[in-house]
Amino acid sequence: MKGTSGSPLKQGFDDYYRLLDQKQAHSFYPTHLWENDKQDTLDNPFISVHRALDPKKLCERGHRKNNNRPSG
């Protein structure tokens, strides 16, 4: 997006600090954000959001099991 006509700076925004990538938007912990066409690296590990999940770690509804949830 940097240097292209799709940059928010070329679309009428004065400044911005955000995600510019749908793939990164699918992660709760993005590896970077963009501040005015400059990449700001965050201290988050890369997570492949399109990898297959281990079915043994999913509950009946397809959500991840929370093994840390208190019982009761």
C-alpha positions as a Python dict, from the first residue, in 0.01 Angstrom:
ca = {
    (1, 'M'): (0, 0, 0),
    (2, 'K'): (295, 230, 66),
    (3, 'G'): (358, 454, -231),
    (4, 'T'): (40, 350, -413),
    (5, 'S'): (-274, 548, -491),
    (6, 'G'): (-451, 339, -224),
    (7, 'S'): (-251, 493, 60),
    (8, 'P'): (-486, 665, 310),
    (9, 'L'): (-266, 976, 280),
    (10, 'K'): (-361, 993, -89),
    (11, 'Q'): (-728, 927, -12),
    (12, 'G'): (-789, 1240, 199),
    (13, 'F'): (-663, 1135, 543),
    (14, 'D'): (-423, 1372, 719),
    (15, 'D'): (-264, 1088, 917),
    (16, 'Y'): (-341, 732, 1018),
    (17, 'Y'): (-226, 449, 1246),
    (18, 'R'): (-391, 122, 1149),
    (19, 'L'): (-385, -214, 978),
    (20, 'L'): (-373, -203, 600),
    (21, 'D'): (-377, -577, 538),
    (22, 'Q'): (-680, -805, 567),
    (23, 'K'): (-456, -1099, 656),
    (24, 'Q'): (-315, -908, 953),
    (25, 'A'): (-667, -800, 1051),
    (26, 'H'): (-761, -1165, 1109),
    (27, 'S'): (-510, -1189, 1394),
    (28, 'F'): (-572, -1061, 1746),
    (29, 'Y'): (-198, -997, 1764),
    (30, 'P'): (-76, -828, 1444),
    (31, 'T'): (299, -815, 1382),
    (32, 'H'): (283, -455, 1265),
    (33, 'L'): (65, -149, 1213),
    (34, 'W'): (110, 135, 966),
    (35, 'E'): (165, 496, 1071),
    (36, 'N'): (154, 737, 778),
    (37, 'D'): (303, 488, 527),
    (38, 'K'): (572, 373, 773),
    (39, 'Q'): (559, 24, 918),
    (40, 'D'): (556, 18, 1301),
    (41, 'T'): (669, -328, 1413),
    (42, 'L'): (495, -469, 1721),
    (43, 'D'): (635, -725, 1963),
    (44, 'N'): (393, -1002, 1859),
    (45, 'P'): (488, -1338, 1710),
    (46, 'F'): (375, -1421, 1356),
    (47, 'I'): (71, -1651, 1359),
    (48, 'S'): (-49, -1816, 1040),
    (49, 'V'): (-420, -1736, 1050),
    (50, 'H'): (-501, -1970, 759),
    (51, 'R'): (-347, -2289, 894),
    (52, 'A'): (-562, -2590, 975),
    (53, 'L'): (-661, -2620, 1339),
    (54, 'D'): (-606, -2936, 1541),
    (55, 'P'): (-958, -3086, 1588),
    (56, 'K'): (-850, -3238, 1919),
    (57, 'K'): (-819, -2885, 2058),
    (58, 'L'): (-1170, -2775, 1951),
    (59, 'C'): (-1498, -2811, 2138),
    (60, 'E'): (-1824, -2928, 1976),
    (61, 'R'): (-1906, -2584, 1829),
    (62, 'G'): (-1568, -2548, 1663),
    (63, 'H'): (-1422, -2305, 1915),
    (64, 'R'): (-1094, -2362, 2090),
    (65, 'K'): (-1124, -2530, 2426),
    (66, 'N'): (-1040, -2311, 2722),
    (67, 'N'): (-851, -2539, 2957),
    (68, 'N'): (-789, -2249, 3197),
    (69, 'R'): (-1158, -2184, 3265),
    (70, 'P'): (-1250, -2234, 3633),
    (71, 'S'): (-1493, -2518, 3694),
    (72, 'G'): (-1816, -2463, 3874),
}
